[in-house]
mmCIF file of C-alpha atoms in Angstrom:
data_model
loop_
_atom_site.group_PDB
_atom_site.id
_atom_site.type_symbol
_atom_site.label_atom_id
_atom_site.label_comp_id
_atom_site.label_asym_id
_atom_site.label_seq_id
_atom_site.Cartn_x
_atom_site.Cartn_y
_atom_site.Cartn_z
ATOM 1 C CA MET A 859 21.696 38.572 21.167
ATOM 2 C CA MET A 860 21.475 41.946 21.634
ATOM 3 C CA LYS A 861 19.961 44.757 18.413
ATOM 4 C CA ILE A 862 21.012 47.796 16.871
ATOM 5 C CA ARG A 863 18.122 49.430 17.353
ATOM 6 C CA GLU A 864 17.743 48.543 21.131
ATOM 7 C CA LEU A 865 21.369 49.872 21.256
ATOM 8 C CA GLU A 866 20.750 53.046 18.964
ATOM 9 C CA ALA A 867 17.562 53.476 22.257
ATOM 10 C CA PHE A 868 20.273 53.555 24.488
ATOM 11 C CA ASP A 869 23.406 55.110 23.121
ATOM 12 C CA ALA A 870 20.126 58.108 22.218
ATOM 13 C CA TYR A 871 19.176 58.307 25.777
ATOM 14 C CA ILE A 872 22.435 58.437 27.643
ATOM 15 C CA ARG A 873 23.730 61.297 25.396
ATOM 16 C CA LEU A 874 20.451 63.231 25.160
ATOM 17 C CA GLY A 875 19.311 62.726 28.492
ATOM 18 C CA GLY A 876 14.998 61.960 27.890
ATOM 19 C CA MET A 877 13.003 59.599 26.702
ATOM 20 C CA ARG A 878 11.037 62.134 24.901
ATOM 21 C CA SER A 879 14.417 63.814 22.979
ATOM 22 C CA ALA A 880 15.948 60.092 22.483
ATOM 23 C CA ALA A 881 11.820 59.634 20.975
ATOM 24 C CA ASP A 882 12.159 62.453 18.741
ATOM 25 C CA GLU A 883 15.668 61.197 17.846
ATOM 26 C CA LEU A 884 15.188 57.484 16.180
ATOM 27 C CA GLY A 885 11.926 58.904 15.162
ATOM 28 C CA LEU A 886 10.374 56.562 17.360
ATOM 29 C CA SER A 887 7.572 56.780 20.949
ATOM 30 C CA GLN A 888 8.617 57.307 24.077
ATOM 31 C CA PRO A 889 6.992 53.646 25.102
ATOM 32 C CA MET A 890 9.705 52.082 21.850
ATOM 33 C CA ILE A 891 12.390 53.493 23.563
ATOM 34 C CA SER A 892 11.278 52.992 26.907
ATOM 35 C CA ARG A 893 10.493 48.891 25.852
ATOM 36 C CA LEU A 894 14.101 48.956 24.157
ATOM 37 C CA LEU A 895 16.161 49.841 27.249
ATOM 38 C CA ILE A 896 14.797 47.010 29.215
ATOM 39 C CA ALA A 897 14.834 44.588 26.988
ATOM 40 C CA LEU A 898 18.710 45.912 25.991
ATOM 41 C CA GLU A 899 19.128 45.795 30.398
ATOM 42 C CA THR A 900 17.531 41.771 29.576
ATOM 43 C CA ARG A 901 20.439 41.310 27.419
ATOM 44 C CA VAL A 902 23.012 43.032 28.851
ATOM 45 C CA GLY A 903 22.969 40.533 32.448
ATOM 46 C CA PHE A 904 23.301 43.772 35.021
ATOM 47 C CA ALA A 905 21.223 46.768 36.357
ATOM 48 C CA LEU A 906 21.896 49.783 33.527
ATOM 49 C CA PHE A 907 19.243 51.813 35.004
ATOM 50 C CA PHE A 908 18.036 53.739 38.951
ATOM 51 C CA ARG A 909 14.170 52.984 38.336
ATOM 52 C CA LYS A 910 12.802 56.763 41.000
ATOM 53 C CA ARG A 911 9.585 57.957 40.472
ATOM 54 C CA ASN A 912 9.110 56.252 36.593
ATOM 55 C CA LYS A 913 12.189 57.840 35.329
ATOM 56 C CA LEU A 914 15.074 55.855 34.105
ATOM 57 C CA ILE A 915 18.648 56.322 35.836
ATOM 58 C CA PRO A 916 21.675 55.308 34.177
ATOM 59 C CA THR A 917 24.059 53.296 36.754
ATOM 60 C CA PRO A 918 27.538 53.142 36.692
ATOM 61 C CA GLU A 919 27.695 50.577 34.323
ATOM 62 C CA ALA A 920 25.560 51.796 32.130
ATOM 63 C CA PHE A 921 28.466 54.971 31.242
ATOM 64 C CA GLN A 922 31.060 52.599 30.910
ATOM 65 C CA PHE A 923 29.224 50.296 29.483
ATOM 66 C CA HIS A 924 27.771 53.522 26.398
ATOM 67 C CA GLN A 925 31.490 53.985 25.258
ATOM 68 C CA THR A 926 31.940 50.827 23.806
ATOM 69 C CA VAL A 927 28.128 50.865 22.932
ATOM 70 C CA VAL A 928 29.552 54.218 20.804
ATOM 71 C CA ARG A 929 31.793 52.594 18.730
ATOM 72 C CA GLY A 930 30.941 49.221 17.770
ATOM 73 C CA LEU A 931 27.708 52.149 16.050
ATOM 74 C CA GLU A 932 30.446 53.667 14.572
ATOM 75 C CA SER A 933 32.058 50.502 13.202
ATOM 76 C CA ILE A 934 28.003 49.864 12.006
ATOM 77 C CA ARG A 935 27.642 53.234 10.474
ATOM 78 C CA SER A 936 30.938 52.664 8.825
ATOM 79 C CA LEU A 937 30.132 49.242 6.974
ATOM 80 C CA SER A 938 26.649 51.254 5.902
ATOM 81 C CA GLU A 939 28.505 53.970 5.134
ATOM 82 C CA GLU A 940 30.881 51.888 2.233
ATOM 83 C CA ALA A 941 27.786 49.467 1.157
ATOM 84 C CA ARG A 942 25.494 52.577 0.353
ATOM 85 C CA ALA A 943 28.918 53.679 -2.223
ATOM 86 C CA ILE A 944 28.997 50.608 -2.936
ATOM 87 C CA ALA A 945 24.754 51.302 -3.756
ATOM 88 C CA ASN A 946 25.521 54.605 -5.856
ATOM 89 C CA ASN A 947 28.258 53.723 -7.815
ATOM 90 C CA GLN A 948 30.672 55.925 -5.395
ATOM 91 C CA ARG A 949 34.388 54.069 -6.426
ATOM 92 C CA GLY A 950 35.633 54.119 -3.137
ATOM 93 C CA HIS A 951 35.840 55.808 1.385
ATOM 94 C CA LEU A 952 39.031 57.194 3.113
ATOM 95 C CA VAL A 953 38.914 57.425 7.139
ATOM 96 C CA ILE A 954 41.295 60.096 7.859
ATOM 97 C CA ALA A 955 42.744 60.578 11.658
ATOM 98 C CA ALA A 956 45.044 63.377 12.404
ATOM 99 C CA GLN A 957 45.657 66.256 14.979
ATOM 100 C CA PRO A 958 42.690 68.932 15.531
ATOM 101 C CA ILE A 959 45.339 71.455 13.200
ATOM 102 C CA PHE A 960 45.834 69.676 10.239
ATOM 103 C CA CYS A 961 42.415 68.948 10.118
ATOM 104 C CA ASP A 962 41.726 73.260 9.985
ATOM 105 C CA THR A 963 43.903 74.144 8.216
ATOM 106 C CA PHE A 964 46.228 71.577 5.055
ATOM 107 C CA LEU A 965 44.118 68.637 5.124
ATOM 108 C CA ILE A 966 40.542 70.948 4.355
ATOM 109 C CA ASP A 967 43.208 72.072 1.657
ATOM 110 C CA ALA A 968 43.598 69.074 0.965
ATOM 111 C CA ILE A 969 40.379 67.849 0.856
ATOM 112 C CA ALA A 970 38.648 70.298 -1.370
ATOM 113 C CA GLU A 971 41.544 69.347 -4.128
ATOM 114 C CA PHE A 972 41.509 65.845 -3.873
ATOM 115 C CA GLN A 973 37.323 66.138 -4.490
ATOM 116 C CA THR A 974 38.084 67.573 -8.023
ATOM 117 C CA THR A 975 39.271 63.785 -8.698
ATOM 118 C CA HIS A 976 37.217 62.247 -6.880
ATOM 119 C CA PRO A 977 34.131 63.141 -6.650
ATOM 120 C CA HIS A 978 32.552 60.218 -6.092
ATOM 121 C CA VAL A 979 35.010 59.138 -2.715
ATOM 122 C CA SER A 980 34.169 59.961 0.302
ATOM 123 C CA VAL A 981 36.683 61.426 2.611
ATOM 124 C CA ARG A 982 35.851 61.519 6.111
ATOM 125 C CA LEU A 983 38.364 63.541 8.617
ATOM 126 C CA ARG A 984 38.641 62.582 12.487
ATOM 127 C CA ASP A 985 40.390 65.202 14.144
ATOM 128 C CA THR A 986 41.869 63.929 17.863
ATOM 129 C CA GLY A 987 44.806 63.757 18.700
ATOM 130 C CA MET A 988 48.081 61.322 18.922
ATOM 131 C CA SER A 989 46.964 58.703 21.683
ATOM 132 C CA GLU A 990 43.853 58.031 19.535
ATOM 133 C CA ILE A 991 45.920 58.554 16.652
ATOM 134 C CA MET A 992 47.696 55.653 17.270
ATOM 135 C CA ARG A 993 44.756 53.904 18.593
ATOM 136 C CA MET A 994 43.210 53.729 15.006
ATOM 137 C CA VAL A 995 45.975 52.782 12.686
ATOM 138 C CA SER A 996 46.707 49.799 15.564
ATOM 139 C CA GLU A 997 43.378 48.288 15.259
ATOM 140 C CA ARG A 998 43.063 49.584 11.187
ATOM 141 C CA SER A 999 39.746 51.581 12.141
ATOM 142 C CA CYS A 1000 41.910 55.123 9.624
ATOM 143 C CA ASP A 1001 43.233 54.227 6.124
ATOM 144 C CA MET A 1002 45.877 57.431 7.631
ATOM 145 C CA ALA A 1003 47.057 58.960 9.718
ATOM 146 C CA LEU A 1004 48.566 62.568 10.711
ATOM 147 C CA GLY A 1005 50.694 63.078 13.518
ATOM 148 C CA ILE A 1006 54.022 64.405 14.837
ATOM 149 C CA THR A 1007 55.954 61.625 15.989
ATOM 150 C CA LEU A 1008 57.656 58.913 14.706
ATOM 151 C CA ASP A 1009 57.326 55.661 17.669
ATOM 152 C CA ALA A 1010 54.950 54.517 15.773
ATOM 153 C CA ASP A 1011 56.218 51.086 16.178
ATOM 154 C CA PRO A 1012 54.427 48.985 18.652
ATOM 155 C CA TYR A 1013 51.342 50.017 16.408
ATOM 156 C CA GLY A 1014 52.523 48.088 13.000
ATOM 157 C CA ALA A 1015 52.964 51.512 11.367
ATOM 158 C CA ASP A 1016 54.371 51.890 8.583
ATOM 159 C CA VAL A 1017 55.621 55.712 8.694
ATOM 160 C CA THR A 1018 56.376 58.452 6.804
ATOM 161 C CA SER A 1019 58.095 61.851 7.081
ATOM 162 C CA LEU A 1020 56.267 64.903 5.594
ATOM 163 C CA ALA A 1021 58.342 67.554 6.898
ATOM 164 C CA ILE A 1022 59.428 69.053 10.019
ATOM 165 C CA CYS A 1023 58.416 71.595 12.497
ATOM 166 C CA GLU A 1024 60.032 74.087 14.689
ATOM 167 C CA ALA A 1025 57.571 75.224 17.880
ATOM 168 C CA ARG A 1026 56.748 79.058 17.278
ATOM 169 C CA CYS A 1027 56.545 81.392 20.379
ATOM 170 C CA LEU A 1028 53.216 83.119 19.793
ATOM 171 C CA MET A 1029 52.524 86.541 21.841
ATOM 172 C CA PRO A 1030 50.404 89.820 21.242
ATOM 173 C CA ARG A 1031 51.952 91.891 19.112
ATOM 174 C CA ASN A 1032 52.169 94.921 21.580
ATOM 175 C CA HIS A 1033 54.418 91.911 24.300
ATOM 176 C CA PRO A 1034 57.292 93.826 25.532
ATOM 177 C CA LEU A 1035 59.592 90.385 23.174
ATOM 178 C CA SER A 1036 57.691 91.220 20.523
ATOM 179 C CA GLY A 1037 60.059 93.184 18.564
ATOM 180 C CA LEU A 1038 62.968 89.673 18.854
ATOM 181 C CA LYS A 1039 64.051 88.098 15.825
ATOM 182 C CA GLU A 1040 64.018 84.534 18.286
ATOM 183 C CA VAL A 1041 63.401 84.387 22.074
ATOM 184 C CA THR A 1042 65.190 81.522 24.693
ATOM 185 C CA LEU A 1043 63.563 79.623 27.739
ATOM 186 C CA GLN A 1044 64.734 81.778 29.707
ATOM 187 C CA GLN A 1045 64.273 84.856 28.572
ATOM 188 C CA LEU A 1046 59.891 83.059 29.172
ATOM 189 C CA LYS A 1047 60.600 82.741 32.998
ATOM 190 C CA ARG A 1048 57.977 85.095 34.564
ATOM 191 C CA GLU A 1049 55.708 85.205 31.476
ATOM 192 C CA THR A 1050 52.041 83.500 31.826
ATOM 193 C CA PHE A 1051 51.074 80.476 29.018
ATOM 194 C CA VAL A 1052 48.283 79.432 26.906
ATOM 195 C CA ASP A 1053 48.611 76.063 26.657
ATOM 196 C CA LEU A 1054 46.992 72.130 25.251
ATOM 197 C CA ALA A 1055 45.946 69.751 27.669
ATOM 198 C CA PRO A 1056 48.042 68.033 28.871
ATOM 199 C CA GLY A 1057 48.514 64.893 27.193
ATOM 200 C CA SER A 1058 49.557 66.375 23.357
ATOM 201 C CA PRO A 1059 53.210 65.572 22.948
ATOM 202 C CA LEU A 1060 54.265 69.070 22.537
ATOM 203 C CA ARG A 1061 52.786 69.831 25.083
ATOM 204 C CA MET A 1062 54.738 67.013 26.898
ATOM 205 C CA ARG A 1063 58.349 67.887 25.517
ATOM 206 C CA ILE A 1064 58.275 71.954 26.038
ATOM 207 C CA ASP A 1065 57.407 70.089 29.440
ATOM 208 C CA TYR A 1066 60.390 67.943 30.006
ATOM 209 C CA MET A 1067 62.598 71.498 28.603
ATOM 210 C CA MET A 1068 61.635 74.134 30.532
ATOM 211 C CA GLN A 1069 61.771 71.781 34.355
ATOM 212 C CA HIS A 1070 65.528 70.963 32.774
ATOM 213 C CA ILE A 1071 66.398 75.470 32.662
ATOM 214 C CA GLU A 1072 64.683 75.096 36.013
ATOM 215 C CA VAL A 1073 61.404 76.786 34.980
ATOM 216 C CA GLU A 1074 58.445 76.751 36.731
ATOM 217 C CA ARG A 1075 55.781 77.684 34.236
ATOM 218 C CA SER A 1076 52.844 79.691 34.867
ATOM 219 C CA ILE A 1077 49.572 78.191 32.859
ATOM 220 C CA VAL A 1078 47.005 79.949 32.759
ATOM 221 C CA ALA A 1079 44.510 78.515 30.675
ATOM 222 C CA GLU A 1080 44.876 74.723 28.460
ATOM 223 C CA THR A 1081 42.418 74.092 25.973
ATOM 224 C CA ARG A 1082 42.073 70.328 23.312
ATOM 225 C CA THR A 1083 42.885 73.093 20.047
ATOM 226 C CA LEU A 1084 45.462 75.429 18.573
ATOM 227 C CA HIS A 1085 42.945 77.003 16.858
ATOM 228 C CA GLY A 1086 41.985 77.917 20.575
ATOM 229 C CA ILE A 1087 44.971 79.057 21.794
ATOM 230 C CA VAL A 1088 45.394 81.276 19.222
ATOM 231 C CA ARG A 1089 42.100 82.430 20.107
ATOM 232 C CA LEU A 1090 43.826 83.243 23.691
ATOM 233 C CA VAL A 1091 46.884 84.778 22.580
ATOM 234 C CA GLU A 1092 45.020 87.711 20.159
ATOM 235 C CA MET A 1093 42.775 88.415 23.352
ATOM 236 C CA GLY A 1094 46.324 89.004 25.198
ATOM 237 C CA VAL A 1095 45.503 86.101 27.870
ATOM 238 C CA GLY A 1096 49.482 85.162 27.339
ATOM 239 C CA LEU A 1097 51.822 83.586 25.508
ATOM 240 C CA ALA A 1098 52.009 80.039 23.896
ATOM 241 C CA ILE A 1099 54.207 77.791 22.253
ATOM 242 C CA VAL A 1100 52.684 75.843 19.401
ATOM 243 C CA ASP A 1101 52.916 74.051 16.367
ATOM 244 C CA PRO A 1102 54.314 76.533 13.528
ATOM 245 C CA VAL A 1103 51.010 74.928 11.164
ATOM 246 C CA ALA A 1104 48.719 77.442 14.018
ATOM 247 C CA CYS A 1105 50.686 80.343 12.665
ATOM 248 C CA LEU A 1106 48.382 80.128 9.421
ATOM 249 C CA LEU A 1107 45.184 80.558 12.055
ATOM 250 C CA LEU A 1108 46.533 84.032 13.338
ATOM 251 C CA ASP A 1109 45.756 87.849 13.608
ATOM 252 C CA ASP A 1110 48.641 88.908 11.574
ATOM 253 C CA GLU A 1111 47.820 92.108 12.984
ATOM 254 C CA LYS A 1112 47.315 91.408 16.697
ATOM 255 C CA VAL A 1113 49.894 88.351 17.136
ATOM 256 C CA VAL A 1114 53.576 88.019 16.951
ATOM 257 C CA HIS A 1115 55.488 84.564 16.319
ATOM 258 C CA CYS A 1116 59.208 83.622 16.487
ATOM 259 C CA PRO A 1117 61.517 80.729 16.961
ATOM 260 C CA LEU A 1118 63.090 79.063 20.244
ATOM 261 C CA LEU A 1119 66.248 78.525 21.378
ATOM 262 C CA PRO A 1120 67.168 75.888 21.440
ATOM 263 C CA ALA A 1121 64.775 74.930 19.121
ATOM 264 C CA ILE A 1122 61.424 72.551 19.522
ATOM 265 C CA ARG A 1123 61.258 69.907 16.663
ATOM 266 C CA TRP A 1124 59.627 67.087 15.313
ATOM 267 C CA ASP A 1125 57.846 65.463 12.530
ATOM 268 C CA ILE A 1126 55.198 66.037 9.914
ATOM 269 C CA ALA A 1127 53.853 61.929 9.694
ATOM 270 C CA GLN A 1128 52.190 60.186 8.147
ATOM 271 C CA PHE A 1129 51.375 56.928 9.313
ATOM 272 C CA VAL A 1130 49.465 53.711 7.780
ATOM 273 C CA PRO A 1131 48.674 51.007 9.112
ATOM 274 C CA SER A 1132 51.371 48.113 8.407
ATOM 275 C CA ASP A 1133 49.385 45.394 7.087
ATOM 276 C CA ARG A 1134 47.014 47.142 4.970
ATOM 277 C CA PRO A 1135 48.686 49.523 2.444
ATOM 278 C CA LEU A 1136 47.265 52.885 1.110
ATOM 279 C CA SER A 1137 44.484 51.115 -1.687
ATOM 280 C CA GLY A 1138 44.872 53.563 -5.293
ATOM 281 C CA ILE A 1139 42.577 56.066 -3.645
ATOM 282 C CA GLY A 1140 43.830 56.005 -1.207
ATOM 283 C CA LYS A 1141 47.543 56.357 -2.218
ATOM 284 C CA ALA A 1142 46.205 60.202 -3.998
ATOM 285 C CA PHE A 1143 45.289 61.397 -1.085
ATOM 286 C CA SER A 1144 48.326 60.788 -0.195
ATOM 287 C CA ASP A 1145 50.093 62.479 -3.301
ATOM 288 C CA VAL A 1146 47.903 65.748 -2.798
ATOM 289 C CA VAL A 1147 48.424 66.056 1.074
ATOM 290 C CA ALA A 1148 52.579 65.602 0.144
ATOM 291 C CA ARG A 1149 51.689 68.029 -2.379
ATOM 292 C CA ARG A 1150 49.850 70.846 -0.060
ATOM 293 C CA VAL A 1151 52.925 70.211 3.029
ATOM 294 C CA GLU A 1152 55.470 70.897 0.115
ATOM 295 C CA ILE A 1153 53.374 74.141 0.043
ATOM 296 C CA LEU A 1154 54.053 75.117 3.220
ATOM 297 C CA LYS A 1155 57.804 74.528 2.448
ATOM 298 C CA THR A 1156 57.373 76.621 -0.102
ATOM 299 C CA GLU A 1157 55.534 79.567 1.989
ATOM 300 C CA GLY A 1158 58.781 78.530 4.671
ATOM 301 C CA VAL A 1159 55.498 77.738 7.679
ATOM 302 C CA ILE A 1160 57.996 73.627 8.202
ATOM 303 C CA ASP A 1161 61.077 72.831 6.353
#
């Protein structure tokens, strides 16, 4: 049976790339790290390292195995944190999965508000894409998730729509189209764009609509987060079509935003594992999130 210390040594060695760095992080000697790695290699039954001039070089199988080890150690750490919470008389622990733009905006305010009435409840906010969010819901590794799609039946989730979003077009304030109250997709035909990486629900929706009207977009930069998209537009790199919540991050002196025609709409949705209803503290946090979403509605950010 593999031991936790062996897995921690393996994780540290793969992440940090050296015996000394792994030893420093774990507070162990380099010979001890070496012994732990050799012991783990014996237990797993396949080669984790090539030996070259007294240096261990990870095999392709080691990198593949490392992905599983990371998830396993994270689960173990979650158990340890939960045990510490009980020992310290904390009343609970929540894991919330959400898309990065929500984590950068209204969920920060929600956590701050929640902590004023639940100071002994710890909240772990996981910012990630929709595919990982749905995996976490499916595997029951989060209490609640927030995303932008309602297609959750295959993942065993109960879904609540919190608001309707309508995509916005961002452009530098000095752009020729910046004076328009709304812009059509055809008007964007010759523009350059900055965009989310392929695979995001919004990116796929925009690509489909552009292909439908035979508009081939020129994408000059891609990033994983809308925070990066906003900054690139502010620097004049290109235009962007974004979630309206991203407008909360704008520098209004540098960037303007306007609706699109035809409109691109979706829901901000709350996902909860269908066979694991929210606990009392989970419901309390959900109520705070709902109030924060209502504030965005009153401010005209979303509908």
